Amino acid sequence: MKKLVPLVAVIIVAATAFVLLQRNNNVAKHEEKTEATEERARTEVGSPIDHEDTKAIESSINEQEIKAARTSDVKVDPALSEDITLLDEFKEISAEHKTSLLQMTRRIFPLATEKTEVKDIVQALNKYKLEPKVGVDKNPFTGSMSVIRTNKTLPGTRYFHTQYFDEEQGGIVQHLSFEFKPGTQSFEAVVKAVAEGLPAHAEVTVSNSGYQGWRNIDGYIVWVKKLDESDLSPDTPFNAYTKNDVGTIRVVKEIDIHDHAPAFKAQQREEIQEQEKENEPMIHD
Amino acid sequence: MSAKSIISPIIALLFSGSLHAYETYYWDNQSGLTDASHCKIAAHDETNFRISEYYGTGKSITENLRNSKGVRQSYLRNGSLVKLIEGRGEKNFSAIHVIGVNYKNESELTQRWQSARGDEGFLFKQSLAALEDRIIQVKSQQDVKELNDSLWKIPRGESYLKLDCAEFEGSNRNYNLFEVFSPSDLSAPLAYIGVSEEETEIFNKIQTFTIDETQTLFPGLIDYELNIDDLEQEKSADESTAGSSLLTQDLELESGEGELHEEEGGEEDENADADEFVSGLNAVVCVPQTTLNVRDDSLENVLFQAKVGEKVKFFQGWEQNEKTQTIDNVEYEFVRVQFMDREEQDQNIGWVAKGYIKEESECAHLRVRAQVTRNSDTTITGLDDPNCCEFPTIARVTHAYTSGMRMFGARRGGGTRSHGATDLYRFRDEPILSVAPGTVVRDRYFFYQGTYAVEVAHSGGFIVRYGEINAKVPTNIKRGAKVKMGDRVGTMGVVNSGCCRPMLHFELYRGNGKGALTQTRKPYNRRSDLMNPTPYLLRWENEKFQ
């Protein structure tokens, strides 16, 4: 028996050493794999990978999945992760999409002002790794319009678009918009997120199940619309649509042109009544 | 229209898959005449093509094309080629799309309020005649000169004929079959050509003749009938000559699927500039050859070819819009795109090799685009020229623009700003007309509540922004395009808030200001050379509609 004890001890030590050695090997391989993955991903994606993104990537070595994971390279603002409680009631929308929505409405949307410059918007988009691209449409007669869009998107959002008009000194953001993924609760969630970010003096102009509008936002209006088939014409410039996009939520901030003051509304009501009188069957001359 | 009965089984058998004796083609807007020898010919009860004819007591050379409210929006010349729009229509009116306007000379095309190709509206049902009631003459076809002045007729028989190419092309298109003759040789058709309702550019410029007119001008043409015996003799001829050269066209169908050039990225820098492209963000097909293959979702099949320079829009979001595929041992990255400016709705989405889509200003394979320059037309020397100008709507406005919220200078924003335009109320989808000759200096952009704007620098120096128009504009309205006085520059839109009637938001500028038209400058938020257009509009309106 006494001879067996050292033997058992040796076996235990050997087994332990073996297990430890295996673990080390695995860790080493794992690290090698991670490095290789990072290197490959860095080459294909073309940007540094944050450490927290590595776990997402290392679990999907398949190249297709690496490509699909490109949207996970966009940077989420960590300060917003707790704020999504604002949208708690919308259970059908993922936390990721809620965060994206708040990131757009709180960080990007407010950039549409008379004082913002193109570089401010590019900077913000770069901060979130959305790969902005700017098209400058200029001519000698009506100056320059810069269009800013992005190659990447925050999850659940797409088609970020800004139009910036130059002036002799400076310029003005004339239009800023993005779209949110369709869903049964998407419209309400977007309206809530947008409303929460508006100044106190913003006034609601239109409010129904598919459209919400505000005015009096320092010379701008904001509107949120659930797109229907008539909005998805292939003739629309910039954004590609199919019929599957019905229900997409479009969010826009743009320079006000018309007015929704009470006097204006009264006039419009009168004109709508006149219009209703014209709805008679067509006749042939 | 009454349906024709099905042709007899014997003739059907002879036709099916074997009519290659005469050259058989179908028309494709991008690649022109395409060999259709692989397609079957089948009987077809119906076609959606029709011919417009005035119906009523009295005589008229035109019929009214109306909008959905029953208001006449334009005059459609008798004998014009239209197609029915299925699923729409009122009790006694059919929804139609104008394919080709019947005209005898170029000057007729510029008449005021005349319907144009691409217009949609409603025609009285009795004003729609059968396709076989007219012979169509294709006036000019630059790509295939043999088709200039060619005469197109429906083959005589108890049924329409169509080309069925589904087996080879995977699409369900019906190509309505026409017999095509050269006016100098009416003894036999030049070719049989199928035209689908989705791609009709071949009928861009046409003239049509009634049967009586044809009997006089082109004797023998009406009487020509496809002879089965002749057909069988031709079938026994060497088939290798089929499809060759009575009509030839150089179709460069080489596809471009070269190497990708994935760009290496550097360190992210919040202050880094974005890639900047001149002339806006307009992605186009950019290949050294003429065309690029557009593939289906599987990437295995080619759906169609896109031409170099065709504009595309990238899809973003929800679905998978990027894929990789190895072809001939080379890995390609594919993206899903939508093609703009295509009239065929069933061939405008597909997958293309990403490396062959570039911003317009970055594409070396495009010909040098014309610079945006002033219109050389000096007919109009300025706003005060007696020949100036055209009122921009096709009929009188429904509400005065000299008062109320529609007028120039009306208070906005509780008095913090002023209205920098006049609002001209008409009806949705009505044409908007260019007030003078000019050049389109800025194509559609997002303007207000789901509507768009286009900017035109007119001869005489003044500038107009046509605002609150629909997304749909005539295909020739692009940056740099020249327009004549009265040309369509868009269609009337309506803002999506429901606040307001359909209108044209009309802004006028002297032309000596600097920078963009929208500025922070108060009270109009517009450039310093903004003008009150009211006196000019009143004069033009009275001259036009007196």
mmCIF file of C-alpha atoms in Angstrom, chain A:
data_model
loop_
_atom_site.group_PDB
_atom_site.id
_atom_site.type_symbol
_atom_site.label_atom_id
_atom_site.label_comp_id
_atom_site.label_asym_id
_atom_site.label_seq_id
_atom_site.Cartn_x
_atom_site.Cartn_y
_atom_site.Cartn_z
ATOM 1 C CA MET A 1 0.000 0.000 0.000
ATOM 2 C CA LYS A 2 2.789 2.350 0.953
ATOM 3 C CA LYS A 3 4.374 1.815 -2.462
ATOM 4 C CA LEU A 4 1.109 2.671 -4.153
ATOM 5 C CA VAL A 5 0.814 6.125 -2.619
ATOM 6 C CA PRO A 6 3.757 7.605 -4.461
ATOM 7 C CA LEU A 7 2.563 5.956 -7.628
ATOM 8 C CA VAL A 8 -0.856 7.460 -7.238
ATOM 9 C CA ALA A 9 0.686 10.804 -6.452
ATOM 10 C CA VAL A 10 2.790 10.596 -9.566
ATOM 11 C CA ILE A 11 -0.223 9.670 -11.616
ATOM 12 C CA ILE A 12 -2.206 12.543 -10.168
ATOM 13 C CA VAL A 13 0.617 14.976 -10.791
ATOM 14 C CA ALA A 14 1.096 13.661 -14.289
ATOM 15 C CA ALA A 15 -2.588 13.894 -14.998
ATOM 16 C CA THR A 16 -2.740 17.395 -13.649
ATOM 17 C CA ALA A 17 0.281 18.392 -15.663
ATOM 18 C CA PHE A 18 -1.283 16.855 -18.749
ATOM 19 C CA VAL A 19 -4.518 18.734 -18.236
ATOM 20 C CA LEU A 20 -2.690 21.967 -17.658
ATOM 21 C CA LEU A 21 -0.573 21.400 -20.697
ATOM 22 C CA GLN A 22 -3.605 20.742 -22.833
ATOM 23 C CA ARG A 23 -5.281 23.849 -21.579
ATOM 24 C CA ASN A 24 -2.244 25.906 -22.381
ATOM 25 C CA ASN A 25 -2.112 24.436 -25.826
ATOM 26 C CA ASN A 26 -5.737 25.220 -26.337
ATOM 27 C CA VAL A 27 -5.283 28.733 -25.129
ATOM 28 C CA ALA A 28 -2.302 29.163 -27.365
ATOM 29 C CA LYS A 29 -4.219 27.804 -30.330
ATOM 30 C CA HIS A 30 -7.157 29.926 -29.394
ATOM 31 C CA GLU A 31 -5.023 33.001 -29.277
ATOM 32 C CA GLU A 32 -3.373 32.073 -32.531
ATOM 33 C CA LYS A 33 -6.774 31.608 -34.070
ATOM 34 C CA THR A 34 -7.986 34.886 -32.658
ATOM 35 C CA GLU A 35 -4.965 36.711 -33.977
ATOM 36 C CA ALA A 36 -5.325 35.096 -37.356
ATOM 37 C CA THR A 37 -9.018 35.914 -37.356
ATOM 38 C CA GLU A 38 -8.348 39.459 -36.345
ATOM 39 C CA GLU A 39 -5.700 39.811 -38.982
ATOM 40 C CA ARG A 40 -7.971 38.398 -41.666
ATOM 41 C CA ALA A 41 -10.918 40.405 -40.489
ATOM 42 C CA ARG A 42 -8.814 43.540 -40.316
ATOM 43 C CA THR A 43 -7.662 43.022 -43.857
ATOM 44 C CA GLU A 44 -11.142 42.409 -45.226
ATOM 45 C CA VAL A 45 -13.022 44.881 -43.131
ATOM 46 C CA GLY A 46 -10.323 47.465 -43.388
ATOM 47 C CA SER A 47 -10.516 48.903 -39.906
ATOM 48 C CA PRO A 48 -9.222 48.152 -36.444
ATOM 49 C CA ILE A 49 -11.326 45.752 -34.498
ATOM 50 C CA ASP A 50 -12.345 46.712 -31.029
ATOM 51 C CA HIS A 51 -11.620 44.102 -28.443
ATOM 52 C CA GLU A 52 -15.257 43.522 -27.678
ATOM 53 C CA ASP A 53 -15.883 42.875 -31.326
ATOM 54 C CA THR A 54 -13.343 40.097 -31.389
ATOM 55 C CA LYS A 55 -15.575 37.670 -29.593
ATOM 56 C CA ALA A 56 -18.274 38.201 -32.144
ATOM 57 C CA ILE A 57 -15.834 37.568 -34.953
ATOM 58 C CA GLU A 58 -13.881 34.693 -33.505
ATOM 59 C CA SER A 59 -17.016 32.650 -33.203
ATOM 60 C CA SER A 60 -17.591 32.828 -36.923
ATOM 61 C CA ILE A 61 -14.593 31.865 -38.922
ATOM 62 C CA ASN A 62 -16.609 31.377 -42.073
ATOM 63 C CA GLU A 63 -15.819 34.221 -44.487
ATOM 64 C CA GLN A 64 -19.452 34.852 -45.280
ATOM 65 C CA GLU A 65 -20.139 35.411 -41.627
ATOM 66 C CA ILE A 66 -17.190 37.718 -41.353
ATOM 67 C CA LYS A 67 -18.664 39.773 -44.133
ATOM 68 C CA ALA A 68 -22.040 39.762 -42.421
ATOM 69 C CA ALA A 69 -20.401 40.815 -39.200
ATOM 70 C CA ARG A 70 -19.237 44.044 -40.772
ATOM 71 C CA THR A 71 -22.220 45.820 -39.325
ATOM 72 C CA SER A 72 -21.067 44.742 -35.897
ATOM 73 C CA ASP A 73 -17.943 46.810 -36.502
ATOM 74 C CA VAL A 74 -19.926 49.985 -36.185
ATOM 75 C CA LYS A 75 -19.473 51.554 -32.839
ATOM 76 C CA VAL A 76 -22.298 51.664 -30.358
ATOM 77 C CA ASP A 77 -22.293 54.541 -27.955
ATOM 78 C CA PRO A 78 -21.927 52.865 -24.533
ATOM 79 C CA ALA A 79 -23.581 55.808 -22.804
ATOM 80 C CA LEU A 80 -26.876 54.830 -24.407
ATOM 81 C CA SER A 81 -27.009 51.258 -23.221
ATOM 82 C CA GLU A 82 -28.888 52.177 -20.057
ATOM 83 C CA ASP A 83 -31.126 54.739 -21.733
ATOM 84 C CA ILE A 84 -32.935 52.142 -23.751
ATOM 85 C CA THR A 85 -35.256 51.768 -20.766
ATOM 86 C CA LEU A 86 -37.057 54.660 -22.424
ATOM 87 C CA LEU A 87 -38.229 52.124 -24.996
ATOM 88 C CA ASP A 88 -38.899 49.285 -22.566
ATOM 89 C CA GLU A 89 -42.537 48.956 -23.541
ATOM 90 C CA PHE A 90 -41.569 47.914 -27.062
ATOM 91 C CA LYS A 91 -40.737 44.305 -26.320
ATOM 92 C CA GLU A 92 -40.622 43.234 -29.940
ATOM 93 C CA ILE A 93 -37.697 45.484 -30.744
ATOM 94 C CA SER A 94 -34.284 44.164 -29.788
ATOM 95 C CA ALA A 95 -32.018 46.020 -27.406
ATOM 96 C CA GLU A 96 -29.520 46.411 -30.218
ATOM 97 C CA HIS A 97 -32.039 48.129 -32.455
ATOM 98 C CA LYS A 98 -33.257 50.316 -29.624
ATOM 99 C CA THR A 99 -29.713 51.440 -29.006
ATOM 100 C CA SER A 100 -29.252 52.205 -32.686
ATOM 101 C CA LEU A 101 -32.439 54.218 -32.687
ATOM 102 C CA LEU A 102 -31.376 56.296 -29.734
ATOM 103 C CA GLN A 103 -27.945 56.745 -31.211
ATOM 104 C CA MET A 104 -29.512 58.189 -34.347
ATOM 105 C CA THR A 105 -32.057 60.389 -32.598
ATOM 106 C CA ARG A 106 -29.774 61.651 -29.842
ATOM 107 C CA ARG A 107 -26.380 61.842 -31.487
ATOM 108 C CA ILE A 108 -26.941 62.274 -35.210
ATOM 109 C CA PHE A 109 -30.365 63.839 -35.627
ATOM 110 C CA PRO A 110 -29.579 66.964 -33.594
ATOM 111 C CA LEU A 111 -26.826 67.779 -36.075
ATOM 112 C CA ALA A 112 -29.400 69.187 -38.466
ATOM 113 C CA THR A 113 -29.097 72.845 -37.565
ATOM 114 C CA GLU A 114 -28.343 76.074 -39.320
ATOM 115 C CA LYS A 115 -24.897 76.133 -37.771
ATOM 116 C CA THR A 116 -23.702 72.609 -38.490
ATOM 117 C CA GLU A 117 -21.010 72.078 -41.081
ATOM 118 C CA VAL A 118 -20.293 69.069 -43.240
ATOM 119 C CA LYS A 119 -17.229 68.174 -41.215
ATOM 120 C CA ASP A 120 -19.291 68.030 -38.029
ATOM 121 C CA ILE A 121 -21.516 65.396 -39.507
ATOM 122 C CA VAL A 122 -18.626 63.463 -41.016
ATOM 123 C CA GLN A 123 -16.884 63.524 -37.664
ATOM 124 C CA ALA A 124 -19.906 62.138 -35.845
ATOM 125 C CA LEU A 125 -20.365 59.402 -38.429
ATOM 126 C CA ASN A 126 -16.696 58.508 -38.265
ATOM 127 C CA LYS A 127 -16.944 58.276 -34.509
ATOM 128 C CA TYR A 128 -19.471 55.494 -34.927
ATOM 129 C CA LYS A 129 -17.502 53.924 -37.780
ATOM 130 C CA LEU A 130 -20.291 54.363 -40.273
ATOM 131 C CA GLU A 131 -17.878 55.148 -43.129
ATOM 132 C CA PRO A 132 -19.410 58.363 -44.406
ATOM 133 C CA LYS A 133 -19.097 59.390 -48.030
ATOM 134 C CA VAL A 134 -19.732 62.844 -49.353
ATOM 135 C CA GLY A 135 -20.893 63.778 -52.828
ATOM 136 C CA VAL A 136 -20.507 67.408 -53.819
ATOM 137 C CA ASP A 137 -22.974 68.410 -56.484
ATOM 138 C CA LYS A 138 -21.893 71.832 -57.665
ATOM 139 C CA ASN A 139 -22.492 74.083 -60.603
ATOM 140 C CA PRO A 140 -21.764 77.735 -61.354
ATOM 141 C CA PHE A 141 -25.430 78.770 -61.141
ATOM 142 C CA THR A 142 -26.798 77.344 -57.914
ATOM 143 C CA GLY A 143 -23.688 76.618 -55.955
ATOM 144 C CA SER A 144 -22.926 73.473 -54.079
ATOM 145 C CA MET A 145 -25.043 70.807 -52.415
ATOM 146 C CA SER A 146 -23.168 68.208 -50.393
ATOM 147 C CA VAL A 147 -24.848 64.858 -49.958
ATOM 148 C CA ILE A 148 -23.603 62.755 -47.046
ATOM 149 C CA ARG A 149 -24.416 59.058 -46.843
ATOM 150 C CA THR A 150 -22.748 56.059 -45.196
ATOM 151 C CA ASN A 151 -21.375 52.741 -46.326
ATOM 152 C CA LYS A 152 -22.245 51.122 -43.011
ATOM 153 C CA THR A 153 -25.326 51.284 -40.866
ATOM 154 C CA LEU A 154 -26.280 50.930 -37.241
ATOM 155 C CA PRO A 155 -28.249 47.710 -36.755
ATOM 156 C CA GLY A 156 -31.919 48.256 -37.519
ATOM 157 C CA THR A 157 -31.305 51.512 -39.372
ATOM 158 C CA ARG A 158 -30.292 52.405 -42.897
ATOM 159 C CA TYR A 159 -30.110 55.111 -45.603
ATOM 160 C CA PHE A 160 -28.664 57.893 -43.556
ATOM 161 C CA HIS A 161 -28.810 60.947 -45.819
ATOM 162 C CA THR A 162 -27.953 64.604 -45.379
ATOM 163 C CA GLN A 163 -28.179 67.485 -47.820
ATOM 164 C CA TYR A 164 -26.058 70.504 -47.024
ATOM 165 C CA PHE A 165 -26.216 73.701 -49.056
ATOM 166 C CA ASP A 166 -23.291 76.079 -49.164
ATOM 167 C CA GLU A 167 -23.484 79.820 -48.812
ATOM 168 C CA GLU A 168 -21.032 82.636 -49.239
ATOM 169 C CA GLN A 169 -20.090 82.016 -45.648
ATOM 170 C CA GLY A 170 -20.851 78.647 -44.198
ATOM 171 C CA GLY A 171 -23.913 76.695 -45.149
ATOM 172 C CA ILE A 172 -27.032 75.019 -43.889
ATOM 173 C CA VAL A 173 -28.281 71.494 -43.387
ATOM 174 C CA GLN A 174 -31.433 71.449 -45.472
ATOM 175 C CA HIS A 175 -32.365 67.799 -44.936
ATOM 176 C CA LEU A 176 -31.297 64.926 -42.668
ATOM 177 C CA SER A 177 -32.991 61.546 -42.638
ATOM 178 C CA PHE A 178 -32.679 57.859 -41.919
ATOM 179 C CA GLU A 179 -34.900 54.796 -41.878
ATOM 180 C CA PHE A 180 -35.755 52.231 -39.219
ATOM 181 C CA LYS A 181 -36.640 48.617 -39.695
ATOM 182 C CA PRO A 182 -40.342 47.755 -40.042
ATOM 183 C CA GLY A 183 -42.138 45.970 -37.224
ATOM 184 C CA THR A 184 -45.439 46.060 -35.387
ATOM 185 C CA GLN A 185 -44.048 48.425 -32.755
ATOM 186 C CA SER A 186 -41.516 50.271 -34.861
ATOM 187 C CA PHE A 187 -43.555 53.371 -35.631
ATOM 188 C CA GLU A 188 -44.517 54.002 -32.011
ATOM 189 C CA ALA A 189 -40.981 53.372 -30.811
ATOM 190 C CA VAL A 190 -39.481 55.759 -33.336
ATOM 191 C CA VAL A 191 -42.027 58.451 -32.538
ATOM 192 C CA LYS A 192 -41.232 58.147 -28.864
ATOM 193 C CA ALA A 193 -37.484 58.249 -29.424
ATOM 194 C CA VAL A 194 -37.744 61.233 -31.743
ATOM 195 C CA ALA A 195 -40.155 63.148 -29.507
ATOM 196 C CA GLU A 196 -37.939 62.699 -26.502
ATOM 197 C CA GLY A 197 -35.102 64.429 -28.309
ATOM 198 C CA LEU A 198 -37.056 67.465 -29.530
ATOM 199 C CA PRO A 199 -36.969 70.851 -27.787
ATOM 200 C CA ALA A 200 -39.809 71.748 -25.491
ATOM 201 C CA HIS A 201 -41.181 74.338 -27.901
ATOM 202 C CA ALA A 202 -41.679 71.842 -30.727
ATOM 203 C CA GLU A 203 -45.353 71.580 -31.690
ATOM 204 C CA VAL A 204 -47.155 68.526 -32.990
ATOM 205 C CA THR A 205 -48.798 69.248 -36.338
ATOM 206 C CA VAL A 206 -50.020 65.839 -37.469
ATOM 207 C CA SER A 207 -50.516 62.703 -35.410
ATOM 208 C CA ASN A 208 -52.023 59.477 -36.707
ATOM 209 C CA SER A 209 -51.238 55.802 -36.882
ATOM 210 C CA GLY A 210 -48.807 56.171 -39.749
ATOM 211 C CA TYR A 211 -47.576 59.755 -39.613
ATOM 212 C CA GLN A 212 -46.342 62.105 -36.931
ATOM 213 C CA GLY A 213 -45.099 65.624 -37.567
ATOM 214 C CA TRP A 214 -43.677 68.474 -35.547
ATOM 215 C CA ARG A 215 -42.853 72.080 -36.391
ATOM 216 C CA ASN A 216 -41.208 75.058 -34.744
ATOM 217 C CA ILE A 217 -37.869 73.379 -34.260
ATOM 218 C CA ASP A 218 -35.620 76.373 -34.901
ATOM 219 C CA GLY A 219 -36.721 76.693 -38.493
ATOM 220 C CA TYR A 220 -37.034 72.953 -39.079
ATOM 221 C CA ILE A 221 -39.801 70.406 -39.144
ATOM 222 C CA VAL A 222 -39.548 66.747 -38.205
ATOM 223 C CA TRP A 223 -41.735 63.989 -39.526
ATOM 224 C CA VAL A 224 -41.932 60.253 -39.011
ATOM 225 C CA LYS A 225 -43.779 58.157 -41.552
ATOM 226 C CA LYS A 226 -44.577 54.500 -41.918
ATOM 227 C CA LEU A 227 -43.907 53.964 -45.617
ATOM 228 C CA ASP A 228 -46.574 52.412 -47.775
ATOM 229 C CA GLU A 229 -46.372 51.137 -51.309
ATOM 230 C CA SER A 230 -46.842 54.563 -52.847
ATOM 231 C CA ASP A 231 -43.723 55.783 -51.058
ATOM 232 C CA LEU A 232 -41.570 52.998 -52.473
ATOM 233 C CA SER A 233 -41.470 53.992 -56.123
ATOM 234 C CA PRO A 234 -38.314 52.955 -57.972
ATOM 235 C CA ASP A 235 -38.262 56.536 -59.249
ATOM 236 C CA THR A 236 -37.137 57.832 -55.870
ATOM 237 C CA PRO A 237 -33.537 58.991 -56.092
ATOM 238 C CA PHE A 238 -30.898 57.814 -53.597
ATOM 239 C CA ASN A 239 -32.752 54.932 -51.834
ATOM 240 C CA ALA A 240 -33.473 51.522 -53.312
ATOM 241 C CA TYR A 241 -36.789 49.935 -52.384
ATOM 242 C CA THR A 242 -38.822 46.848 -53.049
ATOM 243 C CA LYS A 243 -42.359 46.011 -51.978
ATOM 244 C CA ASN A 244 -40.860 44.183 -48.991
ATOM 245 C CA ASP A 245 -40.009 47.571 -47.531
ATOM 246 C CA VAL A 246 -43.627 48.447 -46.768
ATOM 247 C CA GLY A 247 -43.765 49.433 -43.102
ATOM 248 C CA THR A 248 -40.252 50.884 -43.015
ATOM 249 C CA ILE A 249 -40.165 53.940 -40.787
ATOM 250 C CA ARG A 250 -38.735 57.056 -42.365
ATOM 251 C CA VAL A 251 -37.472 59.849 -40.079
ATOM 252 C CA VAL A 252 -36.741 63.268 -41.529
ATOM 253 C CA LYS A 253 -35.675 66.655 -40.275
ATOM 254 C CA GLU A 254 -35.754 69.412 -42.890
ATOM 255 C CA ILE A 255 -36.061 73.140 -43.403
ATOM 256 C CA ASP A 256 -39.656 74.256 -42.960
ATOM 257 C CA ILE A 257 -41.429 75.622 -46.031
ATOM 258 C CA HIS A 258 -45.123 75.500 -45.357
ATOM 259 C CA ASP A 259 -46.660 76.410 -42.126
ATOM 260 C CA HIS A 260 -48.948 74.685 -39.712
ATOM 261 C CA ALA A 261 -49.956 77.678 -37.622
ATOM 262 C CA PRO A 262 -53.657 77.806 -36.701
ATOM 263 C CA ALA A 263 -54.560 80.317 -39.462
ATOM 264 C CA PHE A 264 -52.849 78.172 -42.035
ATOM 265 C CA LYS A 265 -54.592 75.073 -40.789
ATOM 266 C CA ALA A 266 -57.965 76.777 -41.034
ATOM 267 C CA GLN A 267 -57.267 77.694 -44.611
ATOM 268 C CA GLN A 268 -56.255 74.173 -45.427
ATOM 269 C CA ARG A 269 -59.433 72.817 -43.883
ATOM 270 C CA GLU A 270 -61.418 75.084 -46.139
ATOM 271 C CA GLU A 271 -59.514 73.910 -49.162
ATOM 272 C CA ILE A 272 -59.949 70.270 -48.255
ATOM 273 C CA GLN A 273 -63.696 70.840 -48.063
ATOM 274 C CA GLU A 274 -63.614 72.383 -51.510
ATOM 275 C CA GLN A 275 -61.611 69.452 -52.778
ATOM 276 C CA GLU A 276 -64.150 66.997 -51.481
ATOM 277 C CA LYS A 277 -66.803 68.679 -53.575
ATOM 278 C CA GLU A 278 -64.766 67.959 -56.681
ATOM 279 C CA ASN A 279 -64.810 64.218 -56.215
ATOM 280 C CA GLU A 280 -67.401 63.488 -58.840
ATOM 281 C CA PRO A 281 -67.469 60.638 -61.353
ATOM 282 C CA MET A 282 -65.501 61.235 -64.530
ATOM 283 C CA ILE A 283 -67.579 61.979 -67.615
ATOM 284 C CA HIS A 284 -66.657 62.054 -71.257
ATOM 285 C CA ASP A 285 -67.104 65.373 -73.035
#
